[in-house]
Amino acid sequence: LTKNRYPVNRGDYAILNDNHVQFFKNLLDNRIITDPDECESYNIDWIKNVRGYSTCVLKPKTTEEVSKILAFCNENRIAVCPQGGNTGLVGGSVPVFDEVILNTSLMRTIYNINGTSGVLICQAGCVLEDLDNALAEHGLMMPLDLGAKGLCHIGGNVATNAGGLRLLRYGNLHGSVLGVEAVKADGQIIDLLSALKKDNTGFHLKHLFIGSEGVLGIITKVAIQCPPKPLAINLAFLGLPSFKHVLKVLKQAKRDLGEILASCELIDQSTMRVSTENLKLRLPFPEEYPFYMLIESHGSNTVHDEEKLTVFLEEIMKNELILNGILAKAPSTIRKIWELRERLTEGFVLDGYVFKYDISLPIENFYSLVPVMQERLSGLKDVIRVSGYGHLGDGNIHFQVSCREFSQEILQKIEPFVYEYTSKLRGSISAEHGIGFRKPKYVHYSKSPESIVIMKQLKTLFDPKGILNPYKVLPP
Ligand code: FAD
């Protein structure tokens, strides 16, 4: 249980014994998994990059149960790995050694949806897509949307400050999360569950939990501001000759579509082949292009939106910015096109091993890393593709190198170069996926020494024994 699979040493935590397990059983009845085969899937992350060997998965239903579990673990120095839908992409959601897994999948009560204010209050284990479906009955929707929506939990979304496909229009979770309830490492319940839009009574402590990746406390409830479901949705799918053209189209879309611009995604040709070749999905037109853009509009008036889209499309065609394009209005066509984008993470896994980087860069440099890395990795026979795609409208590229299997030689060619490159351009080495287990030693490329010190002081304040998600987020 204490062997080192990774270059980190196991902390000085207790090894789980029968008395510990009995305590959990008494508290949770049968909501505990100790069978090694059943524990297996909770120990491996979605992209199968990180794996732990926990022998105990706990599934509380209430905040009080979470509180009792943490108080006990804190007292007995048992390390805990908080886990939602386990779709995180930086290895934060699985144990590194034998940490007890506290999984929120049974915390899925929706307490209230207020159709007038648009405020949703629910438990942390609600699945994002279930919330979206429940809100639809009130004419509302979740302010965030990701390819993992069928699996990820709202608590996990808040803990990672997830971005996703609609951030351009609806902002990030620091804006839309109105309040949280969280449990500290010692079991203390912190009620920050405000449902108010305005509340300037001192520090906004909820923000500490948004993006804290399970190292400061366990989020148990969330209050979130949800926008009305748009009555008119249109999606333009475009083929373009170069990144220069992409930037011009982005500028035009911002100008012509204004407040209805909801999403602006970019996919390069090599990435698109993951969808067409690995996943056998079909492009809406037969030819391939160097770049593809998905531009979605959300509005309340079909005629008004169509007028805006017509002006936009006429303008980009007149200026010869695109090589091909279609405008999809039917929900089924829109869904099919989005599959090309949303299933990329799944498609990349079929290449074998994927080195994934989630980077923010100034917009002019959004794509510059890809050709630089293609050059740097040329000649390495195990590399399958070096490519980029992502949230162009937010300046957030997902840069990927895929190969048949993990290779130290390839890793050394990529890291730390990719972080140095990003840092020189004052970008962020983690735009939306977080730091997790994979990136703590690189945090300094994006955070000043002073802010790292404050992060560590906050960790000590919230979790003095360091039982919550050890080995993650904070640099060693
Ligand atoms: P988990 O993966 O279970 O956990 C993530 C982190 O949060 C871990 O550190 C965990 O310890 C912590 N955590 C989980 N629940 C809690 C809690 N209740 N309290 C405290 N800490 C907790 N991410 C994006 O930002 N944008 C995208 O567009 C996007 N697309 C994706 C597409 C696919 C196909 C996949 C597989 C992933 C994608 N992701 C994306 C990454 C992932 O879905 C998000 O990070 C998501 O928010 C994780 O939620 P989860 O419930 O799965 O959390």
Coordinates of C-alpha atoms and ligand atoms in Angstrom, one line a residue:
L1 CA 0.0 0.0 0.0
T2 CA 2.9 2.3 0.5
K3 CA 4.9 1.6 -2.7
N4 CA 5.9 4.6 -4.8
R5 CA 4.4 4.4 -8.3
Y6 CA 5.2 8.1 -8.8
P7 CA 8.2 10.2 -7.8
V8 CA 6.5 11.2 -4.5
N9 CA 6.8 9.7 -1.0
R10 CA 3.7 8.6 0.9
G11 CA 2.9 11.1 3.7
D12 CA 2.9 10.1 7.3
Y13 CA -0.8 8.9 7.3
A14 CA -2.4 6.0 9.1
I15 CA -2.8 2.8 7.2
L16 CA -6.5 1.8 7.3
N17 CA -7.3 -0.9 9.8
D18 CA -10.4 -2.9 10.7
N19 CA -11.5 -0.5 13.4
H20 CA -11.4 2.4 10.9
V21 CA -13.5 0.4 8.4
Q22 CA -15.9 -0.6 11.1
F23 CA -16.5 3.0 12.0
F24 CA -17.3 3.8 8.4
K25 CA -19.6 0.8 8.1
N26 CA -21.5 1.9 11.3
L27 CA -21.9 5.3 9.9
L28 CA -22.8 4.5 6.3
D29 CA -24.4 1.0 6.4
N30 CA -23.7 -0.5 3.1
R31 CA -22.6 2.7 1.4
I32 CA -18.9 1.7 1.6
I33 CA -16.9 -0.3 -0.9
T34 CA -14.0 -2.4 0.2
D35 CA -13.9 -5.2 -2.4
P36 CA -10.6 -4.6 -4.4
D37 CA -12.3 -5.3 -7.8
E38 CA -15.1 -2.9 -7.1
C39 CA -12.6 -0.3 -5.8
E40 CA -10.6 -0.5 -9.1
S41 CA -12.6 2.0 -11.2
Y42 CA -12.6 4.6 -8.4
N43 CA -8.8 4.3 -8.3
I44 CA -8.2 5.2 -12.0
D45 CA -8.9 8.5 -13.6
W46 CA -10.9 9.0 -16.8
I47 CA -8.0 9.2 -19.2
K48 CA -6.2 6.4 -17.4
N49 CA -3.1 8.6 -16.6
V50 CA -3.1 8.3 -12.8
R51 CA -3.9 5.3 -10.6
G52 CA -4.0 4.8 -6.9
Y53 CA -4.7 1.8 -4.7
S54 CA -7.3 2.8 -2.2
T55 CA -9.1 -0.1 -0.5
C56 CA -12.0 2.0 0.7
V57 CA -14.7 4.1 -1.1
L58 CA -17.2 6.0 1.0
K59 CA -20.5 7.2 -0.3
P60 CA -22.1 9.6 2.1
K61 CA -25.6 11.0 1.5
T62 CA -25.6 14.0 3.7
T63 CA -23.4 16.9 4.9
E64 CA -23.5 15.5 8.4
E65 CA -22.1 12.2 7.2
V66 CA -19.3 14.0 5.4
S67 CA -18.6 16.0 8.5
K68 CA -18.4 12.8 10.7
I69 CA -16.2 11.1 8.2
L70 CA -13.7 14.0 8.0
A71 CA -13.7 14.5 11.8
F72 CA -12.8 10.9 12.2
C73 CA -10.2 10.9 9.5
N74 CA -8.6 14.1 10.8
E75 CA -8.4 12.6 14.3
N76 CA -6.9 9.4 13.1
R77 CA -4.7 11.0 10.4
I78 CA -6.3 9.2 7.5
A79 CA -5.8 10.8 4.1
V80 CA -8.9 11.4 2.0
C81 CA -9.4 11.9 -1.7
P82 CA -12.6 13.8 -2.6
Q83 CA -14.2 12.5 -5.8
G84 CA -17.1 13.6 -7.8
G85 CA -17.8 12.1 -11.3
N86 CA -14.0 11.3 -11.7
T87 CA -13.8 13.0 -15.1
G88 CA -11.0 15.4 -14.0
L89 CA -8.1 15.5 -16.5
V90 CA -5.2 16.2 -14.1
G91 CA -5.3 13.2 -11.8
G92 CA -6.8 15.2 -8.9
S93 CA -9.8 12.9 -8.4
V94 CA -8.0 9.6 -7.7
P95 CA -5.8 8.6 -4.8
V96 CA -2.0 8.5 -5.3
F97 CA -1.5 5.9 -2.6
D98 CA -4.1 4.4 -0.4
E99 CA -6.2 7.5 0.5
V100 CA -9.8 6.8 1.4
I101 CA -12.0 7.9 -1.5
L102 CA -15.0 10.1 -0.5
N103 CA -17.3 9.9 -3.5
T104 CA -20.3 12.3 -3.8
S105 CA -22.4 10.2 -6.2
L106 CA -25.2 9.7 -3.6
M107 CA -25.5 13.4 -2.8
R108 CA -27.8 14.2 -5.6
T109 CA -30.8 16.1 -4.1
I110 CA -32.1 19.2 -5.8
Y111 CA -33.5 21.4 -3.1
N112 CA -34.9 24.3 -5.0
I113 CA -35.2 25.8 -8.5
N114 CA -36.5 29.4 -8.4
G115 CA -38.0 30.1 -11.9
T116 CA -38.0 33.9 -11.2
S117 CA -34.6 34.5 -9.8
G118 CA -33.0 31.6 -11.7
V119 CA -31.3 30.3 -8.6
L120 CA -30.7 26.5 -8.3
I121 CA -29.7 25.0 -4.9
C122 CA -28.6 21.4 -4.8
Q123 CA -26.3 18.9 -3.3
A124 CA -22.7 18.6 -4.7
G125 CA -23.2 15.1 -6.3
C126 CA -25.9 16.1 -8.8
V127 CA -24.8 15.3 -12.3
L128 CA -24.4 18.4 -14.5
E129 CA -26.7 17.0 -17.3
D130 CA -29.4 16.0 -14.8
L131 CA -29.4 19.6 -13.4
D132 CA -29.7 20.9 -17.0
N133 CA -32.7 18.7 -17.7
A134 CA -34.4 19.6 -14.4
L135 CA -33.8 23.3 -15.1
A136 CA -35.3 23.0 -18.6
E137 CA -38.7 22.4 -17.1
H138 CA -38.4 25.9 -15.6
G139 CA -37.2 27.4 -18.9
L140 CA -33.6 27.7 -17.4
M141 CA -30.3 26.0 -18.1
M142 CA -26.9 25.5 -16.4
P143 CA -24.4 28.3 -17.1
L144 CA -21.8 25.7 -18.0
D145 CA -21.6 22.9 -20.5
L146 CA -18.8 20.3 -21.0
G147 CA -18.3 17.2 -22.9
A148 CA -18.3 15.3 -19.6
K149 CA -21.7 16.6 -18.6
G150 CA -23.3 13.2 -18.4
L151 CA -20.8 12.1 -15.7
C152 CA -19.3 15.1 -13.9
H153 CA -20.9 16.4 -10.6
I154 CA -21.6 20.1 -9.9
G155 CA -19.4 19.8 -6.8
G156 CA -16.6 18.6 -9.0
N157 CA -17.3 21.4 -11.4
V158 CA -17.1 24.0 -8.7
A159 CA -14.0 22.4 -7.1
T160 CA -12.3 22.6 -10.5
N161 CA -13.8 25.9 -11.5
A162 CA -14.7 24.2 -14.7
G163 CA -14.9 26.3 -17.9
G164 CA -16.3 24.5 -20.9
L165 CA -18.1 25.5 -24.0
R166 CA -20.3 28.4 -22.9
L167 CA -17.9 30.4 -20.7
L168 CA -17.6 33.0 -23.4
R169 CA -21.2 34.0 -22.9
Y170 CA -22.1 33.0 -19.4
G171 CA -18.8 33.7 -17.6
N172 CA -17.0 31.4 -15.2
L173 CA -18.1 29.9 -11.9
H174 CA -16.7 32.7 -9.8
G175 CA -19.5 34.7 -11.3
S176 CA -22.4 32.3 -11.3
V177 CA -21.9 30.4 -8.1
L178 CA -23.7 32.4 -5.5
G179 CA -22.8 30.2 -2.5
V180 CA -21.5 26.9 -1.3
E181 CA -21.7 24.8 1.8
A182 CA -18.4 23.0 2.5
V183 CA -16.9 20.8 5.2
K184 CA -13.4 21.5 6.5
A185 CA -10.9 18.8 7.2
D186 CA -11.7 18.7 10.9
G187 CA -15.4 18.1 10.1
Q188 CA -16.6 21.7 10.7
I189 CA -19.5 22.6 8.4
I190 CA -19.1 26.1 6.8
D191 CA -22.4 27.6 5.6
L192 CA -21.7 29.9 2.8
L193 CA -24.8 29.0 1.0
S194 CA -26.0 32.5 0.1
A195 CA -28.5 32.6 -2.8
L196 CA -28.1 36.4 -3.1
K197 CA -26.8 38.2 -6.1
K198 CA -25.3 41.0 -4.0
D199 CA -23.8 40.5 -0.5
N200 CA -20.8 42.5 0.4
T201 CA -20.5 41.5 4.1
G202 CA -16.8 41.1 4.3
F203 CA -14.6 38.5 2.5
H204 CA -16.3 36.2 -0.1
L205 CA -15.0 33.0 1.3
K206 CA -16.9 30.9 -1.3
H207 CA -14.3 31.9 -3.8
L208 CA -11.7 30.0 -1.9
F209 CA -13.6 26.8 -2.6
I210 CA -14.2 27.5 -6.3
G211 CA -11.2 25.9 -8.0
S212 CA -9.7 24.5 -4.7
E213 CA -9.7 20.9 -6.1
G214 CA -10.5 19.3 -2.9
V215 CA -7.5 20.5 -0.9
L216 CA -9.3 23.0 1.4
G217 CA -12.6 21.2 2.1
I218 CA -15.4 19.1 0.6
I219 CA -18.1 21.1 -1.1
T220 CA -21.5 19.6 -0.1
K221 CA -24.0 22.1 -1.5
V222 CA -24.1 24.7 -4.2
A223 CA -26.3 27.7 -5.0
I224 CA -25.9 28.7 -8.6
Q225 CA -27.4 31.4 -10.8
C226 CA -28.8 29.9 -14.0
P227 CA -29.7 31.8 -17.2
P228 CA -32.9 31.4 -19.2
K229 CA -32.7 28.7 -21.8
P230 CA -32.3 30.4 -25.1
L231 CA -35.3 30.2 -27.5
A232 CA -33.1 30.5 -30.6
I233 CA -29.9 28.5 -31.0
N234 CA -27.9 28.5 -34.2
L235 CA -24.5 26.9 -35.0
A236 CA -22.2 27.9 -37.8
F237 CA -19.6 25.2 -38.7
L238 CA -16.8 26.7 -40.8
G239 CA -13.7 25.4 -42.7
L240 CA -10.8 27.9 -42.9
P241 CA -7.4 28.0 -44.6
S242 CA -5.2 29.4 -41.9
F243 CA -5.0 30.7 -38.3
K244 CA -4.8 34.3 -39.6
H245 CA -8.2 33.8 -41.1
V246 CA -9.5 32.2 -37.9
L247 CA -8.6 35.4 -35.9
K248 CA -10.3 37.6 -38.5
V249 CA -13.5 35.5 -38.2
L250 CA -13.4 35.6 -34.4
K251 CA -13.2 39.4 -34.5
Q252 CA -16.0 39.6 -37.0
A253 CA -18.2 37.2 -34.9
K254 CA -17.7 39.4 -31.8
R255 CA -18.6 42.5 -33.7
D256 CA -21.6 41.1 -35.7
L257 CA -23.1 38.7 -33.2
G258 CA -22.4 40.8 -30.0
E259 CA -24.5 39.6 -27.1
I260 CA -25.8 36.4 -28.8
L261 CA -22.3 35.0 -29.3
A262 CA -22.3 32.0 -26.9
S263 CA -19.5 29.7 -28.1
C264 CA -16.5 30.0 -30.3
E265 CA -14.4 26.8 -30.7
L266 CA -11.4 25.9 -32.9
I267 CA -10.3 22.5 -34.1
D268 CA -7.2 22.0 -36.3
Q269 CA -7.2 19.4 -39.0
S270 CA -5.1 16.8 -37.2
T271 CA -7.4 17.0 -34.2
M272 CA -10.5 16.7 -36.4
R273 CA -9.1 13.4 -37.7
V274 CA -9.5 12.0 -34.1
S275 CA -13.3 12.4 -34.7
T276 CA -13.4 11.3 -38.3
E277 CA -10.9 8.5 -38.1
N278 CA -10.8 7.3 -34.5
L279 CA -14.5 7.8 -33.7
K280 CA -15.8 7.4 -37.3
L281 CA -17.9 10.6 -37.0
R282 CA -18.8 12.5 -40.2
L283 CA -18.0 16.0 -41.2
P284 CA -20.9 18.0 -42.5
F285 CA -19.0 18.6 -45.8
P286 CA -16.8 16.2 -47.7
E287 CA -13.6 18.2 -47.9
E288 CA -11.0 18.6 -45.1
Y289 CA -9.6 22.0 -44.1
P290 CA -6.6 23.2 -42.1
F291 CA -9.0 24.7 -39.4
Y292 CA -12.6 24.4 -38.3
M293 CA -14.6 26.8 -36.2
L294 CA -17.9 26.2 -34.3
I295 CA -19.7 29.4 -33.6
E296 CA -22.9 29.1 -31.6
S297 CA -25.5 31.9 -31.0
H298 CA -28.0 31.9 -28.1
G299 CA -30.8 34.4 -28.3
S300 CA -34.4 35.0 -27.5
N301 CA -35.8 36.0 -30.9
T302 CA -35.2 33.8 -34.0
V303 CA -35.7 36.6 -36.5
H304 CA -33.4 38.9 -34.7
D305 CA -30.7 36.3 -34.4
E306 CA -31.0 35.2 -38.1
E307 CA -30.6 38.8 -39.2
K308 CA -27.3 39.1 -37.2
L309 CA -26.0 35.7 -38.4
T310 CA -26.8 36.6 -42.0
V311 CA -24.8 39.8 -41.7
F312 CA -21.9 37.9 -40.1
L313 CA -21.9 35.1 -42.7
E314 CA -22.1 37.5 -45.6
E315 CA -19.3 39.5 -44.3
I316 CA -16.9 36.6 -43.8
M317 CA -17.8 35.2 -47.2
K318 CA -17.4 38.6 -49.0
N319 CA -13.9 38.9 -47.4
E320 CA -13.0 35.3 -48.4
L321 CA -12.2 34.4 -44.8
I322 CA -13.7 30.9 -45.0
L323 CA -13.4 28.0 -47.5
N324 CA -16.7 26.3 -46.6
G325 CA -19.4 26.6 -44.0
I326 CA -22.9 25.6 -43.0
L327 CA -25.4 27.1 -40.7
A328 CA -27.3 24.5 -38.6
K329 CA -30.7 25.4 -37.0
A330 CA -32.3 22.0 -36.4
P331 CA -31.4 20.7 -32.8
S332 CA -30.5 17.2 -34.2
T333 CA -28.0 18.7 -36.7
I334 CA -26.6 21.0 -34.0
R335 CA -26.1 18.0 -31.7
K336 CA -24.3 16.0 -34.4
I337 CA -21.9 18.8 -35.2
W338 CA -21.1 19.3 -31.5
E339 CA -20.3 15.6 -31.2
L340 CA -17.2 16.3 -33.4
R341 CA -16.0 18.6 -30.7
E342 CA -17.3 17.1 -27.5
R343 CA -16.1 13.6 -28.1
L344 CA -12.5 14.6 -28.8
T345 CA -11.2 13.7 -25.3
E346 CA -12.6 10.2 -25.8
G347 CA -11.2 10.0 -29.3
F348 CA -7.7 10.9 -28.3
V349 CA -7.6 8.1 -25.8
L350 CA -7.9 5.7 -28.8
D351 CA -4.6 6.9 -30.1
G352 CA -2.9 5.3 -27.1
Y353 CA -1.3 7.6 -24.6
V354 CA -2.0 11.4 -24.6
F355 CA 0.1 14.1 -23.2
K356 CA -2.5 16.8 -22.5
Y357 CA -1.9 20.5 -21.9
D358 CA -4.6 23.0 -21.1
I359 CA -3.2 26.4 -21.7
S360 CA -4.3 30.1 -21.8
L361 CA -2.4 32.2 -24.2
P362 CA -2.8 35.8 -25.6
I363 CA -5.1 35.4 -28.5
E364 CA -2.5 36.2 -31.2
N365 CA -0.4 33.4 -29.9
F366 CA -3.3 31.0 -29.3
Y367 CA -2.0 28.5 -31.9
S368 CA 1.7 29.4 -32.1
L369 CA 2.7 26.6 -29.7
V370 CA 1.5 23.8 -32.1
P371 CA 3.8 24.4 -35.0
V372 CA 6.7 25.0 -32.6
M373 CA 6.1 21.6 -30.9
Q374 CA 5.5 19.9 -34.3
E375 CA 9.0 21.0 -35.2
R376 CA 10.5 20.0 -31.9
L377 CA 8.9 16.5 -31.9
S378 CA 9.5 15.8 -35.6
G379 CA 11.4 12.6 -36.2
L380 CA 10.2 10.9 -33.1
K381 CA 8.6 7.8 -34.6
D382 CA 6.2 7.0 -31.8
V383 CA 4.4 10.3 -32.0
I384 CA 1.0 10.0 -33.7
R385 CA -0.1 13.6 -33.7
V386 CA 0.8 17.0 -32.3
S387 CA -2.3 19.2 -32.5
G388 CA -4.5 21.8 -30.9
Y389 CA -8.1 22.7 -30.4
G390 CA -10.2 24.4 -27.8
H391 CA -12.0 27.4 -26.5
L392 CA -10.8 30.0 -29.0
G393 CA -13.2 32.6 -27.7
D394 CA -11.6 32.4 -24.2
G395 CA -8.0 32.1 -25.4
N396 CA -7.8 28.5 -24.0
I397 CA -6.1 25.9 -26.2
H398 CA -6.0 22.2 -25.5
F399 CA -2.6 21.2 -26.8
Q400 CA -2.1 17.4 -27.2
V401 CA 0.7 15.0 -28.2
S402 CA -0.6 11.5 -28.7
C403 CA 1.5 8.4 -29.1
R404 CA 1.0 4.7 -28.9
E405 CA 2.3 4.4 -25.3
F406 CA 3.9 6.6 -22.6
S407 CA 7.4 7.6 -23.6
Q408 CA 9.9 9.3 -21.3
E409 CA 11.8 10.6 -24.3
I410 CA 8.7 12.3 -25.7
L411 CA 7.8 13.7 -22.2
Q412 CA 11.3 15.2 -21.8
K413 CA 11.0 16.9 -25.2
I414 CA 7.6 18.5 -24.1
E415 CA 8.2 19.4 -20.5
P416 CA 9.2 21.8 -19.1
F417 CA 9.5 23.4 -22.6
V418 CA 5.7 23.8 -23.0
Y419 CA 5.5 25.5 -19.6
E420 CA 8.5 27.8 -20.2
Y421 CA 6.9 28.8 -23.6
T422 CA 3.6 29.6 -21.9
S423 CA 5.2 31.5 -19.1
K424 CA 7.3 33.7 -21.4
L425 CA 4.0 34.8 -23.1
R426 CA 2.5 35.4 -19.7
G427 CA -0.1 32.6 -20.3
S428 CA -1.5 30.1 -17.8
I429 CA -0.2 26.6 -17.6
S430 CA -3.7 25.4 -16.6
A431 CA -6.6 27.4 -18.0
E432 CA -9.5 25.3 -16.8
H433 CA -8.6 21.7 -15.8
G434 CA -6.7 22.6 -12.7
I435 CA -3.4 21.5 -11.2
G436 CA -4.4 18.1 -9.6
F437 CA -1.6 15.6 -9.2
R438 CA 0.0 16.2 -12.6
K439 CA 1.1 19.8 -12.3
P440 CA 2.0 21.0 -8.8
K441 CA 5.7 21.3 -9.5
Y442 CA 4.9 23.6 -12.5
V443 CA 2.6 26.0 -10.6
H444 CA 5.5 28.5 -10.3
Y445 CA 5.4 29.1 -14.1
S446 CA 2.0 30.8 -13.6
K447 CA 2.0 32.0 -10.0
S448 CA 4.4 34.3 -8.2
P449 CA 6.4 33.0 -5.2
E450 CA 4.4 35.3 -2.9
S451 CA 1.0 33.8 -4.0
I452 CA 2.3 30.3 -3.6
V453 CA 3.3 31.1 0.0
I454 CA -0.3 32.4 0.7
M455 CA -1.8 29.3 -0.9
K456 CA 0.3 27.1 1.4
Q457 CA -0.8 29.2 4.4
L458 CA -4.4 28.9 3.5
K459 CA -4.0 25.1 3.2
T460 CA -2.5 25.0 6.7
L461 CA -5.3 27.1 8.0
F462 CA -8.1 24.9 6.5
D463 CA -6.4 21.5 6.8
P464 CA -3.5 21.7 9.4
K465 CA -2.8 17.9 9.2
G466 CA -2.9 17.9 5.4
I467 CA -5.4 15.0 5.1
L468 CA -7.4 16.4 2.2
N469 CA -6.2 15.4 -1.2
P470 CA -2.5 15.2 -0.4
Y471 CA 0.1 15.4 -3.2
K472 CA -2.2 17.6 -5.2
V473 CA -2.3 21.3 -6.3
L474 CA 0.3 22.7 -3.9
P475 CA 4.0 22.6 -5.0
P476 CA 6.1 20.3 -2.9
Ligands
FAD1 P1 -13.7 14.9 -10.3 O1 -13.0 14.5 -11.5 O2 -14.3 13.7 -9.5 O3 -12.8 15.7 -9.3 C1 -12.0 16.8 -9.8 C2 -11.3 17.5 -8.7 O4 -12.3 18.1 -7.8 C3 -10.5 16.6 -7.8 O5 -9.4 17.3 -7.3 C4 -11.4 16.2 -6.6 O6 -10.7 15.9 -5.5 C5 -12.2 17.5 -6.5 N1 -13.6 17.3 -6.0 C6 -14.6 16.6 -6.6 N2 -15.7 16.8 -6.0 C7 -15.5 17.6 -4.9 C8 -16.2 18.1 -3.9 N3 -17.5 17.9 -3.7 N4 -15.6 18.9 -3.0 C9 -14.3 19.2 -3.0 N5 -13.5 18.7 -4.0 C10 -14.1 17.9 -5.0 N6 -13.2 20.6 -17.9 C11 -13.4 21.9 -18.2 O7 -13.1 22.8 -17.4 N7 -13.9 22.3 -19.4 C12 -14.2 21.4 -20.4 O8 -14.7 21.7 -21.5 C13 -14.1 20.0 -20.0 N8 -14.4 19.0 -20.9 C14 -14.2 17.7 -20.6 C15 -14.6 16.7 -21.5 C16 -14.4 15.4 -21.2 C17 -14.9 14.3 -22.2 C18 -13.8 15.0 -19.9 C19 -13.6 13.6 -19.6 C20 -13.5 16.0 -19.0 C21 -13.6 17.3 -19.3 N9 -13.3 18.3 -18.5 C22 -13.5 19.6 -18.8 C23 -12.7 18.0 -17.1 C24 -13.7 17.6 -16.0 O9 -14.9 17.2 -16.6 C25 -14.0 18.8 -15.1 O10 -12.8 19.1 -14.4 C26 -15.1 18.6 -14.1 O11 -15.4 19.8 -13.5 C27 -14.8 17.6 -13.1 O12 -15.9 17.2 -12.4 P2 -16.1 15.8 -11.6 O13 -17.3 15.8 -10.9 O14 -15.8 14.7 -12.6 O15 -14.9 15.9 -10.6

